[in-house]
Coordinates of C-alpha atoms and ligand atoms in Angstrom, one line a residue:
X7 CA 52.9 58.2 28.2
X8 CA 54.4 57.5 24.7
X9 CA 53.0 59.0 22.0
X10 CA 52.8 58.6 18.2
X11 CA 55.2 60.0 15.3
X12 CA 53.8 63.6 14.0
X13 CA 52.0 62.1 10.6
X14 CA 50.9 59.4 11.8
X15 CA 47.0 58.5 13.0
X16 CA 45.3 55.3 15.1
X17 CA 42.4 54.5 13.3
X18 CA 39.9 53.5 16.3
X19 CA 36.9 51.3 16.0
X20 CA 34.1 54.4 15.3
X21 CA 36.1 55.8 12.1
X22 CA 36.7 52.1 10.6
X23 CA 33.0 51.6 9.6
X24 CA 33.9 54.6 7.0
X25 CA 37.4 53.4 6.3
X26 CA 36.3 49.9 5.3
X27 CA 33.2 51.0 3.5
X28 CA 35.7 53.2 1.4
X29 CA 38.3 50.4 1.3
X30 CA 35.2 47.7 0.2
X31 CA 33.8 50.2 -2.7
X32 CA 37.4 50.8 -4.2
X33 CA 37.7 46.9 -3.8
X34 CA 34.2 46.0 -5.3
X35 CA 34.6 48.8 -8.6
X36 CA 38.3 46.9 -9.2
X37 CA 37.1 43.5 -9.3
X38 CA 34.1 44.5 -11.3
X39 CA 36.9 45.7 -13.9
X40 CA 39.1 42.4 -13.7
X41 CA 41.7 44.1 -11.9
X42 CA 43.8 41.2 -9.5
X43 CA 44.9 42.1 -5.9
X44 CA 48.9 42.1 -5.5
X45 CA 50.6 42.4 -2.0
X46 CA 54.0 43.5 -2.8
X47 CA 56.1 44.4 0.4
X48 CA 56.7 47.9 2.4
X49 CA 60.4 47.7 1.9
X50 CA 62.3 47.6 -0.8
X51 CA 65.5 49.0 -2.2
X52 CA 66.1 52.3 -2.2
X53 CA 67.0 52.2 -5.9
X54 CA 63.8 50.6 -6.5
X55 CA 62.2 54.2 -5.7
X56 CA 65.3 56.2 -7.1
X57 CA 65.5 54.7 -10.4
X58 CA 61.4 54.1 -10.4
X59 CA 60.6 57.7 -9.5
X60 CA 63.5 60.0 -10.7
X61 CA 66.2 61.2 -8.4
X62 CA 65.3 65.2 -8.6
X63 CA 61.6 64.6 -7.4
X64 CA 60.7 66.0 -4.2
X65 CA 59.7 62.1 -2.8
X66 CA 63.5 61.0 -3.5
X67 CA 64.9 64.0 -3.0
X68 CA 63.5 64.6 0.5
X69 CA 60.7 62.7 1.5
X70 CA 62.2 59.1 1.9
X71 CA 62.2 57.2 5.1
X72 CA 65.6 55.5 4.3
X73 CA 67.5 53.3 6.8
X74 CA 70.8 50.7 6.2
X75 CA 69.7 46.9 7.0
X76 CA 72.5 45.1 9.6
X77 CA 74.3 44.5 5.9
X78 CA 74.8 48.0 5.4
X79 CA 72.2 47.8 2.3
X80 CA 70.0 50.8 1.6
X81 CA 66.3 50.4 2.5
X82 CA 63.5 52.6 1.9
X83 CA 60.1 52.4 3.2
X84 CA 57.5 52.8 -0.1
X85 CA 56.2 56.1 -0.6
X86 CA 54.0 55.0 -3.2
X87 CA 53.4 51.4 -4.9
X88 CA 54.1 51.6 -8.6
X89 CA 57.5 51.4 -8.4
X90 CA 57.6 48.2 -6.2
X91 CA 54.6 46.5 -8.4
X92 CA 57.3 47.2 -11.2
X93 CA 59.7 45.3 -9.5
X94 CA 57.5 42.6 -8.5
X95 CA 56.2 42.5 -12.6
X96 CA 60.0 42.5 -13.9
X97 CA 61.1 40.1 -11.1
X98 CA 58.2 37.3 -11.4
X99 CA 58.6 37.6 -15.4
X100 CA 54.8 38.5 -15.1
X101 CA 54.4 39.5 -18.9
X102 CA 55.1 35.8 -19.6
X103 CA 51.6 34.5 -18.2
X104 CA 49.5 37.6 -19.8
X105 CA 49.9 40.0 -22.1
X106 CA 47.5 42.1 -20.3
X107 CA 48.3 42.1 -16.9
X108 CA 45.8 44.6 -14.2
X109 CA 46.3 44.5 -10.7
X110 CA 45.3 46.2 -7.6
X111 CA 46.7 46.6 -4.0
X112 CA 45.7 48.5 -0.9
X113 CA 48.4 49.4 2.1
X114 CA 50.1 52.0 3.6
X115 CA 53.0 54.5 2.3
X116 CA 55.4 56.6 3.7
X117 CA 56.2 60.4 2.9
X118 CA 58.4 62.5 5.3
X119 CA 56.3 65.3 4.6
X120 CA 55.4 68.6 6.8
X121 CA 51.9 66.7 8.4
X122 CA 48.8 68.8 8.2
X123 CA 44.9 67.7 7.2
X124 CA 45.5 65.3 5.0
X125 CA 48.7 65.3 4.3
X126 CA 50.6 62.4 6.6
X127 CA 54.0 60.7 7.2
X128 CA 52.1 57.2 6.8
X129 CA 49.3 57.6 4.8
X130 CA 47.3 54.6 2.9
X131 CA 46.4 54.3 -1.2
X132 CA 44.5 51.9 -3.2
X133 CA 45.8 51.7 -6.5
X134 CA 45.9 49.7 -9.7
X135 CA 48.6 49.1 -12.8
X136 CA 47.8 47.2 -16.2
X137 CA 50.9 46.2 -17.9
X138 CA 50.7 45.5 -21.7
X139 CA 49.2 48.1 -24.2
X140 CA 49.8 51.6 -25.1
X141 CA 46.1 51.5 -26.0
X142 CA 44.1 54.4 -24.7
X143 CA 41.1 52.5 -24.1
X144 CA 43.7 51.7 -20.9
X145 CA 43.9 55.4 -19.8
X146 CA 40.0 56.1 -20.3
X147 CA 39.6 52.4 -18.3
X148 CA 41.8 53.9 -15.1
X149 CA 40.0 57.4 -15.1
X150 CA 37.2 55.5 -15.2
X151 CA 37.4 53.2 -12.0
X152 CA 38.7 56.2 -10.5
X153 CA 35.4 58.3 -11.3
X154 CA 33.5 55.0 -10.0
X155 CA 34.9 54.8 -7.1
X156 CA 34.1 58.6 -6.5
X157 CA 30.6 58.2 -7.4
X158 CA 29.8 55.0 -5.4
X159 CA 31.1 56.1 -2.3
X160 CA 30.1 59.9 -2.8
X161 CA 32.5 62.2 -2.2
X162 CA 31.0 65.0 -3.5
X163 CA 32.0 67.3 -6.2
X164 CA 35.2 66.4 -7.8
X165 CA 37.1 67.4 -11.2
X166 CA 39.3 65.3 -13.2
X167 CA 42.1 67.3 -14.5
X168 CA 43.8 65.9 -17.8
X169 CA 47.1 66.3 -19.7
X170 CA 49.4 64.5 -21.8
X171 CA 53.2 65.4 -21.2
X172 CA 54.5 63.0 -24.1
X173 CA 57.0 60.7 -25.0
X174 CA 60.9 60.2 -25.5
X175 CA 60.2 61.7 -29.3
X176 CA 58.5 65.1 -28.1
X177 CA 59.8 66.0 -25.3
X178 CA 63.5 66.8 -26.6
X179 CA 62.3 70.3 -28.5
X180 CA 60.2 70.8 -25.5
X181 CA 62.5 70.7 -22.8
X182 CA 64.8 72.7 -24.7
X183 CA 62.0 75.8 -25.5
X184 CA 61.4 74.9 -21.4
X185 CA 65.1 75.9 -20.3
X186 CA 65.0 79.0 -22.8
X187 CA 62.0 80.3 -20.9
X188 CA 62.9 79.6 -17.8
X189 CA 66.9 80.4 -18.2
X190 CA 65.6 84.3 -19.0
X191 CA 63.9 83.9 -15.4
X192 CA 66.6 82.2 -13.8
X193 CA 67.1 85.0 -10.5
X194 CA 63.2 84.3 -10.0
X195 CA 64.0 80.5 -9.0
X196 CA 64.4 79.1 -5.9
X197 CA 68.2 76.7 -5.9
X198 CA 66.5 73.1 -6.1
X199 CA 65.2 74.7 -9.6
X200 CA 68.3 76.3 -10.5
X201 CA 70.2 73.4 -10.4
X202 CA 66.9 71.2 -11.9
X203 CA 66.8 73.4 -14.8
X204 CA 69.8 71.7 -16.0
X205 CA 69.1 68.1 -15.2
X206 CA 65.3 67.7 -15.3
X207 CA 63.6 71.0 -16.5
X208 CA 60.2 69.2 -16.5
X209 CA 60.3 69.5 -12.5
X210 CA 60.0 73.0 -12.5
X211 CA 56.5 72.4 -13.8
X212 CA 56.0 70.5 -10.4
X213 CA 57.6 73.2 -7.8
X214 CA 55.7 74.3 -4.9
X215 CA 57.9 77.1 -4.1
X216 CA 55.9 80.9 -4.8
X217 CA 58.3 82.2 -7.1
X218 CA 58.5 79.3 -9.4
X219 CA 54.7 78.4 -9.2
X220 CA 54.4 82.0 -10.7
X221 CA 56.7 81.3 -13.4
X222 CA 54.4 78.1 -14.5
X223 CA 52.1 80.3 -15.9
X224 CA 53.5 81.4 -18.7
X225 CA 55.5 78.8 -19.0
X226 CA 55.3 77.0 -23.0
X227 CA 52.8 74.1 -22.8
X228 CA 53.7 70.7 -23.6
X229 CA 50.9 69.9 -25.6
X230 CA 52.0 72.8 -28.2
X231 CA 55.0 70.0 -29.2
X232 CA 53.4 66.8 -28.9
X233 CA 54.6 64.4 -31.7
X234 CA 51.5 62.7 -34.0
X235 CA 52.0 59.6 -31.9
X236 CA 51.2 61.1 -28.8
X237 CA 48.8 63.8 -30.3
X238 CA 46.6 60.9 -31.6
X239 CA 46.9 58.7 -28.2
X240 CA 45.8 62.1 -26.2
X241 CA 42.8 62.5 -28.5
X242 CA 41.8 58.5 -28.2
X243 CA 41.9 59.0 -24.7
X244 CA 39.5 61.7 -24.4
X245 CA 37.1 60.5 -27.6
X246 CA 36.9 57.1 -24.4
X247 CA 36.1 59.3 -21.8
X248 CA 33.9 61.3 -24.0
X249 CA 32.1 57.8 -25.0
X250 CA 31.5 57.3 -21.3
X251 CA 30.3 60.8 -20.4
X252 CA 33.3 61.8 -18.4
X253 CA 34.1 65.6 -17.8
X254 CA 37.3 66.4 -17.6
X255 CA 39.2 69.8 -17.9
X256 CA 42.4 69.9 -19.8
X257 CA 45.7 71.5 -17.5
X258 CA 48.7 71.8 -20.1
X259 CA 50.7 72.3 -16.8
X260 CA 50.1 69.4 -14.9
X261 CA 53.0 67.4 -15.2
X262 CA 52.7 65.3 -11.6
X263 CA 55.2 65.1 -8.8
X264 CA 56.8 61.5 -10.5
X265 CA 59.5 61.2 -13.0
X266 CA 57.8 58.2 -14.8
X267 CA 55.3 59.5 -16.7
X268 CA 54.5 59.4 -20.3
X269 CA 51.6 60.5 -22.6
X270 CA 48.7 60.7 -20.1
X271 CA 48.7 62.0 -16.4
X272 CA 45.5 63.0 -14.3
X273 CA 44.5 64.0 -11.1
X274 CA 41.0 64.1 -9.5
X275 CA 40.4 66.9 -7.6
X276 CA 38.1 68.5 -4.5
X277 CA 38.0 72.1 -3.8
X278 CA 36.3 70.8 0.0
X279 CA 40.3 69.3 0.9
X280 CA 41.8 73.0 0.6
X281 CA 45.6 73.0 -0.1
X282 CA 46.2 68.9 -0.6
X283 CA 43.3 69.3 -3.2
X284 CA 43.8 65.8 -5.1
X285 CA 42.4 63.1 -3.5
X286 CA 43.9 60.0 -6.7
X287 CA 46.2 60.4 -9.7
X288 CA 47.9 58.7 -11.9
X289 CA 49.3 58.5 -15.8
X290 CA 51.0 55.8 -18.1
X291 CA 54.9 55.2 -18.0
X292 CA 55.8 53.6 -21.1
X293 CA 59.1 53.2 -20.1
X294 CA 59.1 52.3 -16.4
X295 CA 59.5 48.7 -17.1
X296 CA 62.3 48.5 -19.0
X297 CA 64.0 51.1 -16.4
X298 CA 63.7 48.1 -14.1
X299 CA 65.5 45.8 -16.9
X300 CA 62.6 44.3 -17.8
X301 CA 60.8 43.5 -21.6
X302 CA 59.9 47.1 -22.9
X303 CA 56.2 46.9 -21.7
X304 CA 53.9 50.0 -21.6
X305 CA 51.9 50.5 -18.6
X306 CA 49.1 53.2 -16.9
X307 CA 47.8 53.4 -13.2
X308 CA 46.4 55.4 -10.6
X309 CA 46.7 55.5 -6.6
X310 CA 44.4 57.1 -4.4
X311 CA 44.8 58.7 -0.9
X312 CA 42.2 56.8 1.4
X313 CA 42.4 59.1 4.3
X314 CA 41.8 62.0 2.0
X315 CA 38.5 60.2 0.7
X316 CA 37.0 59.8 4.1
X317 CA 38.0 63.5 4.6
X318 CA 35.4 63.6 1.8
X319 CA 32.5 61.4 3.1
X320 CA 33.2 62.6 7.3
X321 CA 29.1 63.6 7.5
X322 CA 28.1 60.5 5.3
X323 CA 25.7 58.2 7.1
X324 CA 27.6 54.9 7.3
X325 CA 25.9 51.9 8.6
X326 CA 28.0 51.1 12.0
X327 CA 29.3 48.0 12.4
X328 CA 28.3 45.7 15.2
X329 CA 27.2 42.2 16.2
X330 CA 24.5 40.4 15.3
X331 CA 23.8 39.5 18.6
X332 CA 24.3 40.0 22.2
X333 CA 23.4 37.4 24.8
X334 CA 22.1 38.2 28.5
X335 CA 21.8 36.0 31.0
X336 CA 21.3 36.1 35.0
X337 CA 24.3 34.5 35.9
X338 CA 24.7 30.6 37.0
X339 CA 22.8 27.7 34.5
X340 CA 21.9 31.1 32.5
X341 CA 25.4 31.7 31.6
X342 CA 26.0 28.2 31.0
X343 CA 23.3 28.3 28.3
X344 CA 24.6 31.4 27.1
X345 CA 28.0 30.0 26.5
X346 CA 26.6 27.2 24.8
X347 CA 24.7 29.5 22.5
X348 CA 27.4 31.7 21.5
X349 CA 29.6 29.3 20.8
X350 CA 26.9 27.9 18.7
X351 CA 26.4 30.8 16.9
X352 CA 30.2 31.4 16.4
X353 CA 30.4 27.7 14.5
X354 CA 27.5 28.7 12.6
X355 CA 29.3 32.1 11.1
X356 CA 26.6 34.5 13.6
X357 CA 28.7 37.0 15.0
X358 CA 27.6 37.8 18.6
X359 CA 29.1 38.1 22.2
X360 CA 28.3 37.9 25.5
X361 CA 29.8 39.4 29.1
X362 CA 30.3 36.9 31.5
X363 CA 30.2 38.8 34.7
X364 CA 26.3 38.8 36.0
X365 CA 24.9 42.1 35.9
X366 CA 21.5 43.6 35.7
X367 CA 19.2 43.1 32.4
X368 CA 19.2 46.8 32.0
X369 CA 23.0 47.5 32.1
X370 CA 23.3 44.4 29.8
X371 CA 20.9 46.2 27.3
X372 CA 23.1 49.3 27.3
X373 CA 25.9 47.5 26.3
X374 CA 24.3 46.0 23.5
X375 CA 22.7 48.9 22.5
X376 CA 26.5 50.3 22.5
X377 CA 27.6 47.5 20.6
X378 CA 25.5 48.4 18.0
X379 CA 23.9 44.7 18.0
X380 CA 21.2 43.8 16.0
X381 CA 19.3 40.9 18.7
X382 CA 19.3 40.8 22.7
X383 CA 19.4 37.0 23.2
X384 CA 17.5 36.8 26.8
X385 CA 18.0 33.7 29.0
X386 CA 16.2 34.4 31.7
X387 CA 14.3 31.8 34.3
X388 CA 11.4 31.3 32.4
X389 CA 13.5 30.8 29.3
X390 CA 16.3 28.4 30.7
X391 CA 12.5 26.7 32.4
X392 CA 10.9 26.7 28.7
X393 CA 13.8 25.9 26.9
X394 CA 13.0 28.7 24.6
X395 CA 15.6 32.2 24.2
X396 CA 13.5 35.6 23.8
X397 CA 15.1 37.2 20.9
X398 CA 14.3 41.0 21.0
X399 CA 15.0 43.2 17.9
X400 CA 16.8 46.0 19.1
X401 CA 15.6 48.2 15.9
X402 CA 12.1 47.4 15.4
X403 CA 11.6 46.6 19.8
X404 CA 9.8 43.4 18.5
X405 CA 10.4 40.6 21.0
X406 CA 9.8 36.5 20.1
X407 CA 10.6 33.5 21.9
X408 CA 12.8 31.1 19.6
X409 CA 13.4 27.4 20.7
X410 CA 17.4 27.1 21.8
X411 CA 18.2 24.9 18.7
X412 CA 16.5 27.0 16.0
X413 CA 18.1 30.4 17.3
X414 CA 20.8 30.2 14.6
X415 CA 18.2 29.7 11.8
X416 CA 16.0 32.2 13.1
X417 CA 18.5 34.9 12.9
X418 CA 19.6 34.3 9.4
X419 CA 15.8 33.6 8.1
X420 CA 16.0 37.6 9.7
X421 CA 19.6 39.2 7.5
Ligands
LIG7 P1 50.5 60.5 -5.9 O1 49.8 61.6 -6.6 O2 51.8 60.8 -5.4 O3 50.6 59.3 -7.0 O4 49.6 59.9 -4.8 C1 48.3 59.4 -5.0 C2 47.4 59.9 -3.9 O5 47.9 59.5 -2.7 C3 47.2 61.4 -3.8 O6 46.3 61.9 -4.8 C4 46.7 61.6 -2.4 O7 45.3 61.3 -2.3 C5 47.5 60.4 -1.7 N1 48.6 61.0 -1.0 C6 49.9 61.3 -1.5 N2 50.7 61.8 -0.5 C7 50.0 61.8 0.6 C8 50.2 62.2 2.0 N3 51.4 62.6 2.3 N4 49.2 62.1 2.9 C9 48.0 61.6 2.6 N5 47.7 61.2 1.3 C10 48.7 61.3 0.3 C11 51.2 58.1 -6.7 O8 51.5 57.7 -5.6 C12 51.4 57.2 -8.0 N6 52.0 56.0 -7.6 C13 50.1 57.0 -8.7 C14 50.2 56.1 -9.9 C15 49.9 54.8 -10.0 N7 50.6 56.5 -11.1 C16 50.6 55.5 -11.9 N8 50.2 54.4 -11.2

């Protein structure tokens, strides 16, 4: 037997009721917001991710599945979307249809990370971007379909942590008091640090290593050197979120695992997923765009784990999936009839299904009942003799007899 990559999961048919109820909720709260679905591809560059996400983070650093293509040309599979939907913007010269752009996409990602409960090698996000304004109506808008999507499909008790880690302008004097702090602490940190101390001191902020997480909390704050640009955007987005009667808590120290952020970052949180606590995040990135050559354009998102969410909702009482209806017959002109009527039903947008091989009425009702169907369709003899089907309710147990040609109409007079 050949079995899967560690990381990796089969989603079989009695989890996908919950996966597409999740997946349909997230899809429904984006549209409601005017957010358009993008597909961008699995695949890109590997300097779409290096330059997009910042060379000294732990996803470029060590987390990449990277391969060469037969032309020796680096490829990495995505391990999260914003960078490609950058590309994608900057390469289809998006900002010249809208000024305002806000899509959304939905797919898998890729993160050679040490798998345990919900943390995966090929994990899937739903996300969204809007390109155009530094406004932080934007910010308060993405926290916002976020905390909707949380509510509606009710994952429980979640916190929104908040921060806002700056621009170009602020973070010079920062990153300089950053170094001095942690420079006196230098023996304390593990080598990745001691060597990003030099060339990205706002990573330290982000290591999971013991000895430098400690470090973090005494560590100066960003928010203590904010420049009246930023200071003023931070405090729009929170007077937003205040307007809509969103909590959030403020974490100076949250700076996120990506190099691209500016001004805002988030994360929501739930204390029921243990260690990989987060379960979405996001920020704006300001400057992302014109990293990718494009128009300087500002821009804020989110992702959000969708296997982590189910984690979430595992005891919620989902409606299972099934067909509408299941079709029983005794075999010869029976089965005939019953061909003919689920082929009618099929051309008429009923979903139902039948098994061909002739089997008892009771075994037949089992594997409807299995199915999850809504209707038995019986053809029996004194229904192929009548001309009429006896459509049974498998909920309610009520049984009727339905002429053969108004079966279609009678089940959807019934949805
Ligand atoms: P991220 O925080 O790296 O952000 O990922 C977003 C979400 O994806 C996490 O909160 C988590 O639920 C899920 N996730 C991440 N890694 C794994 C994993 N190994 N296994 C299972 N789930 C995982 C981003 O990806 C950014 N692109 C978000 C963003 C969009 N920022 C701005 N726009």
């Amino acid at each position: 037997m050949i079995s899967k990559p560690p990381g990796v999961e089969d989603i079989f048919p009695d989890r996908i009721d919950r996966w597409n109820f999740v997946k349909d909720t997230a899809v429904s709260v984006l549209r409601r917001y005017n957010y358009r679905e993008l597909v961008v591809p699995v695949m890109e560059f590997t300097e779409v991710f290096a330059r997009g996400i910042g060379a000294d983070t732990d996803i470029v650093s060590k987390e990449m599945f990277t391969f060469e293509d037969r032309g020796g040309r680096s490829l990495t599979l995505r391990p999260e979307g914003t960078a490609g939907v950058v590309r994608a913007y900057v390469e289809n010269g998006e900002y010249n249809r809208l000024s305002i752009c806000k899509f959304f996409y939905c797919g898998p990602m890729f993160r050679a990370e040490k798998p345990q409960k919900g943390r995966l090698r090929q994990f899937n996000q739903f996300g969204a971007e809007i390109f155009g304004s530094p406004d932080p109506y934007y910010d308060s808008e993405i926290i916002s379909v976020v905390n909707r999507i949380a509510a509606e499909t009710g994952v429980g008790p979640f916190s929104i942590h908040l921060n806002s880690i700056g621009c170009r302008d602020c973070r010079g004097e920062y990153t300089a008091k950053l170094k001095e702090y942690y420079r006196k602490n230098s023996d304390q940190l593990c080598p990745d640090c001691k060597r990003r101390l030099e060339t990205n001191p706002l990573r330290l902020l982000d290591c999971k290593n013991q000895a430098c997480a400690a470090l973090k909390a005494d560590a100066p704050v960003i928010r203590d050197y904010l420049c009246s640009g930023c200071g003023t955007h931070y405090t729009g987005v929170k007077h937003y979120l205040d307007l809509e009667g969103i909590k959030y808590e403020e974490d100076p120290h949250m700076v996120r695992g990506l190099d691209y952020y500016t001004r805002t970052t988030f994360e929501f949180v739930s204390e029921r997923l243990g260690s990989q606590s987060a379960f979405a995040g996001g920020g704006r990135y300001d400057y992302l765009v014109e990293q990718f050559d494009g128009k300087p354009t500002p821009g804020v998102g989110f992702a959000a784990g969708m296997e982590r969410i189910n984690l979430l909702i595992e005891d919620a009482k989902i409606p299972r999936s099934g067909p509408e209806c299941f079709i029983m017959h005794s075999g010869g002109d029976s089965l005939v009839k019953g061909v003919q009527l689920v082929n009618m039903l099929h051309g008429v947008g009923i979903s139902a299904d039948i098994d061909p091989e002739v089997k008892g009425f009771k075994s037949q009702m089992k594997r409807a009942d299995r199915e999850n169907a809504r209707f038995a369709l019986i053809i029996g003899d004194n229904e192929l003799a009548s001309g009429r089907v006896s459509v049974k309710d498998l909920s309610s147990g009520s049984q009727e007899e339905v002429d053969f040609t108004a079966v279609d109409s009678y089940i959807i007079s019934r949805r």
